[in-house]
Amino acid sequence: MIETHAAGYAAWMRSTVSLWMPLALERAGAAAGSASDTGRWAGLITGANQAQADLTTVVQIREAARAVHALLGALQNSASPCPPVAEIAARITAHVASRRYAPGMLLSREATAGDLGVPADLVPLAFADLSAAGVLTSSHHRTMVCRSRDERPGRARHLADRLLDQMAFGLYPPESSLPGAAELGDYTVSDVKLVTEALRLLEHDGWIARRRGRPALVLPSTHLLARPEYLAELPPAQGGRCPAPEVLRLAMRGAHNAWRHRPFLPPEDVTARWESLREMAVELLSDRTEETIGPPDRGRHAVLLLQEAVHAPLPDTSLLGMWHTARLAAALRVFLTFTRG
């Protein structure tokens, strides 16, 4: 009885392999632009060809069935209009070049597949090709965009520009002292080294004077800074109730974690998260009282810090947008620490 069923299964698998093998060979030829995809098809075809051999035991039949199932699944996933792996890799490379996938950004299989509109099973193959080409880097089951040489200087310049906007806003008026590098790092969600690089740029441009062992001094030349156009007016409150503490905490934690781990998020998702957190901040600012907790100057600074963060527009790249949202969350944390809503 077992031998009869075994013979039937073996005959079915041989006929299935014979039917679909020409298409598999065609797909293998089309995968020539991708080393990982070529290797995958070679393994699938070799495994399926084993089903053509004599299958006499249950174990042999089971292994052959798995190989045939894997081949059929690969054929289904590669059916038109699904692009080949080489094209998927080219799309990812284009997004890296345009900074949609910015240096240091973490790419997951599912998020990348959803963004490109391709089967998730093919994305790791494209990741493997791009890791071999030096476009991506993979370690500990994590894939991210390789960091570029200009990434850190670009972030330092962006941070310096943000500090200039805060000076123009009045957060750091002329002849006042800036907070220390560590405190500025907390406000801007940056490490001390990056803050130091930004301060060096501001000193070179003639806006501040750094002093050994003392906080940097804002120079009188900052009187020349024009208030940025985006600081014209505060976005109106929606007239609703202040956000529940738990909702606010989750939003702040989500903004911080997104910047810390740097996963890929579509620009529209980054914008939605920023707008949601900003609406909460506007409601808190509109409902605040004049009473502060701790020194009055710290309370005033906390209010100005949040007001400027609420005004500042969202940058046009996802990674800077996540950084900007994390800075808004940091300003909210300081505001909640030193003021009474």
Coordinates of C-alpha atoms in Angstrom, one line a residue:
M1 CA 0.0 0.0 0.0
I2 CA 2.8 2.4 1.0
E3 CA 4.7 1.5 -2.2
T4 CA 1.7 2.2 -4.3
H5 CA 1.2 5.7 -2.8
A6 CA 4.9 6.4 -3.0
A7 CA 4.9 5.6 -6.7
G8 CA 2.0 7.8 -7.3
Y9 CA 3.5 10.8 -5.5
A10 CA 6.8 10.3 -7.3
A11 CA 5.1 10.2 -10.7
W12 CA 3.1 13.4 -9.8
M13 CA 6.3 15.3 -8.8
R14 CA 8.2 14.1 -11.9
S15 CA 5.4 15.4 -14.1
T16 CA 5.2 18.7 -12.2
V17 CA 8.9 19.3 -12.5
S18 CA 8.9 18.4 -16.2
L19 CA 6.0 20.9 -16.7
W20 CA 7.6 23.9 -14.9
M21 CA 11.3 23.3 -15.3
P22 CA 11.5 25.2 -18.7
L23 CA 10.0 28.3 -17.1
A24 CA 12.4 27.9 -14.1
L25 CA 15.3 27.8 -16.5
E26 CA 14.0 30.9 -18.2
R27 CA 13.7 32.7 -14.9
A28 CA 17.2 31.6 -13.9
G29 CA 18.6 33.1 -17.2
A30 CA 16.7 36.3 -16.5
A31 CA 18.4 36.5 -13.0
A32 CA 21.8 36.9 -14.5
G33 CA 22.1 40.5 -13.3
S34 CA 21.9 39.4 -9.6
A35 CA 24.5 37.0 -8.1
S36 CA 22.2 36.2 -5.2
D37 CA 19.2 35.5 -7.4
T38 CA 21.3 33.4 -9.8
G39 CA 22.5 31.3 -6.8
R40 CA 19.0 31.0 -5.5
W41 CA 17.6 29.7 -8.8
A42 CA 20.5 27.3 -9.2
G43 CA 19.7 25.8 -5.8
L44 CA 16.0 25.6 -6.5
I45 CA 16.6 23.9 -9.9
T46 CA 19.1 21.4 -8.4
G47 CA 16.7 20.6 -5.5
A48 CA 13.7 20.1 -7.9
N49 CA 15.8 17.9 -10.2
Q50 CA 16.2 15.4 -7.3
A51 CA 12.5 14.7 -7.6
Q52 CA 13.3 13.1 -11.0
A53 CA 15.3 10.4 -9.2
D54 CA 13.8 7.2 -7.8
L55 CA 11.8 8.0 -4.7
T56 CA 11.2 4.9 -2.6
T57 CA 11.0 6.1 1.0
V58 CA 8.8 8.6 2.8
V59 CA 11.7 10.7 3.8
Q60 CA 12.9 11.0 0.1
I61 CA 9.4 11.9 -1.0
R62 CA 9.0 14.5 1.7
E63 CA 12.3 16.2 0.8
A64 CA 11.5 16.1 -2.9
A65 CA 8.0 17.6 -2.2
R66 CA 9.6 20.5 -0.3
A67 CA 12.0 21.2 -3.2
V68 CA 9.2 21.2 -5.7
H69 CA 7.1 23.4 -3.5
A70 CA 9.9 25.9 -3.1
L71 CA 10.4 26.0 -6.9
L72 CA 6.7 26.6 -7.5
G73 CA 6.7 29.3 -4.9
A74 CA 9.6 31.1 -6.5
L75 CA 8.0 30.9 -9.9
Q76 CA 4.8 32.4 -8.4
N77 CA 6.7 35.3 -6.7
S78 CA 8.6 36.1 -9.8
A79 CA 5.5 36.1 -12.1
S80 CA 4.8 39.3 -14.1
P81 CA 4.5 42.2 -13.2
C82 CA 7.0 41.4 -10.4
P83 CA 10.4 43.0 -11.3
P84 CA 13.6 40.9 -11.3
V85 CA 15.9 41.2 -8.3
A86 CA 18.4 43.3 -10.2
E87 CA 15.7 45.9 -10.8
I88 CA 14.7 45.9 -7.2
A89 CA 18.4 46.5 -6.3
A90 CA 18.5 49.3 -8.8
R91 CA 15.4 50.9 -7.2
I92 CA 17.0 50.7 -3.8
T93 CA 20.2 52.2 -5.1
A94 CA 18.2 55.1 -6.6
H95 CA 16.5 55.7 -3.3
V96 CA 19.9 55.7 -1.6
A97 CA 21.2 58.3 -4.1
S98 CA 18.1 60.5 -3.6
R99 CA 18.4 60.2 0.2
R100 CA 15.0 58.6 0.6
Y101 CA 17.0 55.9 2.1
A102 CA 19.5 58.1 4.0
P103 CA 23.0 57.0 5.2
G104 CA 22.6 55.1 8.5
M105 CA 18.9 54.3 7.9
L106 CA 17.8 50.9 8.9
L107 CA 16.0 49.0 6.2
S108 CA 13.7 46.1 7.0
R109 CA 12.4 43.5 4.5
E110 CA 8.8 44.3 5.1
A111 CA 9.0 48.1 5.0
T112 CA 11.2 48.1 1.9
A113 CA 8.9 45.7 0.1
G114 CA 5.9 47.8 1.0
D115 CA 7.7 51.0 -0.2
L116 CA 8.8 49.4 -3.5
G117 CA 5.6 47.3 -4.1
V118 CA 7.5 44.0 -4.5
P119 CA 7.3 40.6 -2.8
A120 CA 9.1 40.6 0.5
D121 CA 10.8 37.3 -0.3
L122 CA 12.9 39.0 -3.0
V123 CA 14.1 42.0 -1.0
P124 CA 16.8 40.0 1.0
L125 CA 18.3 38.9 -2.3
A126 CA 18.6 42.6 -3.4
F127 CA 20.0 43.4 0.0
A128 CA 22.7 40.7 -0.4
D129 CA 23.7 42.1 -3.9
L130 CA 23.9 45.7 -2.5
S131 CA 25.8 44.6 0.6
A132 CA 28.4 43.0 -1.7
A133 CA 28.5 46.2 -3.8
G134 CA 29.0 48.3 -0.7
V135 CA 25.8 50.2 -0.9
L136 CA 24.3 48.6 2.2
T137 CA 25.8 46.9 5.2
S138 CA 24.4 43.9 7.1
S139 CA 25.3 42.7 10.5
H140 CA 23.4 40.8 13.2
H141 CA 20.4 40.4 10.9
R142 CA 20.2 44.2 10.4
T143 CA 20.6 45.9 7.1
M144 CA 21.3 49.6 6.8
V145 CA 22.5 52.1 4.3
C146 CA 26.2 52.6 4.4
R147 CA 27.2 55.9 6.0
S148 CA 28.7 58.5 3.7
R149 CA 31.7 60.7 4.3
D150 CA 29.6 63.9 4.1
E151 CA 26.8 62.6 6.5
R152 CA 28.3 63.9 9.8
P153 CA 29.5 67.2 8.4
G154 CA 26.0 67.7 6.9
R155 CA 24.3 67.0 10.2
A156 CA 26.7 69.3 12.0
R157 CA 25.8 72.1 9.5
H158 CA 22.1 71.4 9.9
L159 CA 22.5 71.6 13.7
A160 CA 24.4 74.8 13.5
D161 CA 21.7 76.3 11.3
R162 CA 19.0 75.2 13.9
L163 CA 21.0 76.9 16.7
L164 CA 21.2 80.1 14.6
D165 CA 17.4 80.0 14.2
Q166 CA 17.1 79.6 18.0
M167 CA 19.3 82.7 18.4
A168 CA 17.2 84.6 16.0
F169 CA 14.1 83.5 17.8
G170 CA 15.4 84.9 21.1
L171 CA 16.1 81.6 22.8
Y172 CA 19.8 82.5 23.1
P173 CA 20.0 86.4 22.8
P174 CA 23.2 88.3 22.1
E175 CA 25.8 88.3 24.9
S176 CA 24.1 85.4 26.7
S177 CA 25.8 82.1 27.3
L178 CA 24.8 78.9 25.5
P179 CA 24.2 75.8 27.5
G180 CA 27.1 73.4 27.8
A181 CA 27.7 70.8 25.0
A182 CA 26.1 68.0 27.0
E183 CA 22.9 70.0 27.8
L184 CA 22.7 71.2 24.2
G185 CA 23.0 67.5 23.2
D186 CA 20.0 66.7 25.3
Y187 CA 18.0 69.5 23.7
T188 CA 18.9 68.5 20.2
V189 CA 19.1 64.7 20.6
S190 CA 22.8 64.8 19.5
D191 CA 26.0 63.5 20.9
V192 CA 28.5 65.9 22.4
K193 CA 30.9 65.4 19.5
L194 CA 28.3 66.5 17.0
V195 CA 27.4 69.5 19.1
T196 CA 31.0 70.5 19.4
E197 CA 31.4 70.3 15.6
A198 CA 28.3 72.6 15.2
L199 CA 29.7 75.1 17.7
R200 CA 33.0 75.1 15.8
L201 CA 31.1 76.1 12.7
L202 CA 29.2 78.9 14.5
E203 CA 32.5 80.2 15.9
H204 CA 34.1 80.1 12.4
D205 CA 31.1 82.0 11.0
G206 CA 31.5 84.7 13.7
W207 CA 28.3 84.1 15.7
I208 CA 29.7 82.7 19.0
A209 CA 32.9 82.7 21.0
R210 CA 34.0 79.5 22.6
R211 CA 35.8 79.8 25.9
R212 CA 37.9 77.1 27.5
G213 CA 36.1 75.7 30.6
R214 CA 33.1 78.0 30.2
P215 CA 30.0 78.0 28.0
A216 CA 30.2 79.5 24.6
L217 CA 29.2 83.2 24.4
V218 CA 26.6 84.5 21.9
L219 CA 28.2 87.5 20.2
P220 CA 26.5 90.8 19.5
S221 CA 26.8 90.1 15.8
T222 CA 23.6 87.9 16.2
H223 CA 21.7 91.2 16.3
L224 CA 22.1 91.0 12.6
L225 CA 20.1 87.8 12.3
A226 CA 16.7 88.2 10.9
R227 CA 13.8 86.3 12.4
P228 CA 13.2 83.3 10.1
E229 CA 10.0 83.7 8.1
Y230 CA 8.5 80.5 9.6
L231 CA 8.5 82.2 13.0
A232 CA 5.8 84.7 12.0
E233 CA 3.0 83.1 14.1
L234 CA 2.3 80.2 16.3
P235 CA 0.1 77.5 14.7
P236 CA -3.4 77.9 16.2
A237 CA -4.6 75.4 18.8
Q238 CA -7.5 73.2 17.9
G239 CA -9.4 74.0 21.0
G240 CA -9.4 70.5 22.2
R241 CA -8.4 69.1 25.5
C242 CA -4.7 68.6 26.3
P243 CA -3.5 65.1 25.3
A244 CA -3.7 62.4 27.9
P245 CA -0.3 61.9 29.7
E246 CA 0.0 58.3 28.4
V247 CA -0.7 59.3 24.8
L248 CA 1.9 62.1 25.1
R249 CA 4.5 59.7 26.6
L250 CA 4.0 57.1 23.9
A251 CA 4.3 59.8 21.1
M252 CA 7.5 61.2 22.7
R253 CA 9.0 57.7 23.2
G254 CA 8.1 56.8 19.6
A255 CA 9.8 59.9 18.3
H256 CA 12.9 59.2 20.3
N257 CA 13.1 55.5 19.3
A258 CA 12.5 56.3 15.7
W259 CA 15.6 58.5 15.7
R260 CA 17.6 56.2 17.8
H261 CA 17.0 53.1 15.6
R262 CA 16.6 55.0 12.3
P263 CA 14.2 52.6 10.6
F264 CA 13.0 53.5 7.1
L265 CA 9.7 55.4 7.3
P266 CA 7.8 56.7 4.3
P267 CA 8.0 60.6 4.3
E268 CA 4.2 60.7 4.7
D269 CA 4.5 58.7 8.0
V270 CA 7.3 60.9 9.3
T271 CA 5.1 64.0 8.5
A272 CA 2.1 62.4 10.2
R273 CA 4.1 61.6 13.4
W274 CA 5.5 65.1 13.5
E275 CA 2.1 66.8 12.9
S276 CA 0.5 64.7 15.7
L277 CA 3.2 65.5 18.2
R278 CA 3.2 69.2 17.2
E279 CA -0.6 69.4 17.7
M280 CA -0.1 68.1 21.2
A281 CA 2.7 70.7 21.9
V282 CA 0.4 73.5 20.6
E283 CA -2.4 72.4 23.0
L284 CA 0.0 72.3 25.9
L285 CA 1.4 75.8 25.1
S286 CA -2.1 77.3 24.8
D287 CA -3.2 75.8 28.1
R288 CA 0.0 76.6 30.1
T289 CA 0.0 78.8 33.2
E290 CA 2.7 81.3 34.1
E291 CA 3.7 79.3 37.1
T292 CA 7.0 77.4 36.7
I293 CA 8.7 74.6 38.6
G294 CA 12.2 75.5 39.6
P295 CA 14.2 78.7 38.6
P296 CA 12.1 81.2 36.6
D297 CA 14.8 81.5 33.9
R298 CA 14.6 77.7 33.3
G299 CA 10.9 77.8 33.0
R300 CA 11.1 80.7 30.5
H301 CA 13.8 78.8 28.5
A302 CA 11.6 75.7 28.4
V303 CA 8.7 77.6 27.0
L304 CA 10.8 79.3 24.3
L305 CA 12.5 76.1 23.4
L306 CA 9.1 74.4 22.8
Q307 CA 7.7 77.4 20.9
E308 CA 10.7 77.5 18.6
A309 CA 10.5 73.7 18.0
V310 CA 6.8 74.0 17.2
H311 CA 7.4 76.8 14.7
A312 CA 10.4 75.1 12.9
P313 CA 9.3 73.4 9.6
L314 CA 9.9 69.8 9.0
P315 CA 13.0 69.0 6.8
D316 CA 12.4 67.5 3.4
T317 CA 14.2 64.1 4.1
S318 CA 12.8 61.3 6.2
L319 CA 16.0 60.9 8.3
L320 CA 16.2 64.7 9.2
G321 CA 12.4 64.6 9.7
M322 CA 12.9 61.9 12.4
W323 CA 15.6 63.9 14.0
H324 CA 13.5 67.0 13.9
T325 CA 10.6 65.1 15.5
A326 CA 12.9 63.7 18.2
R327 CA 14.0 67.3 19.0
L328 CA 10.4 68.3 19.3
A329 CA 9.9 65.5 21.8
A330 CA 13.0 66.6 23.7
A331 CA 11.6 70.1 23.9
L332 CA 8.3 68.8 25.2
R333 CA 10.2 66.8 27.9
V334 CA 11.9 70.0 29.1
F335 CA 8.7 71.9 28.9
L336 CA 6.9 69.4 31.1
T337 CA 9.8 69.3 33.5
F338 CA 9.9 73.1 34.2
T339 CA 6.3 74.3 33.6
R340 CA 2.8 73.5 34.8
G341 CA 0.4 72.8 31.9

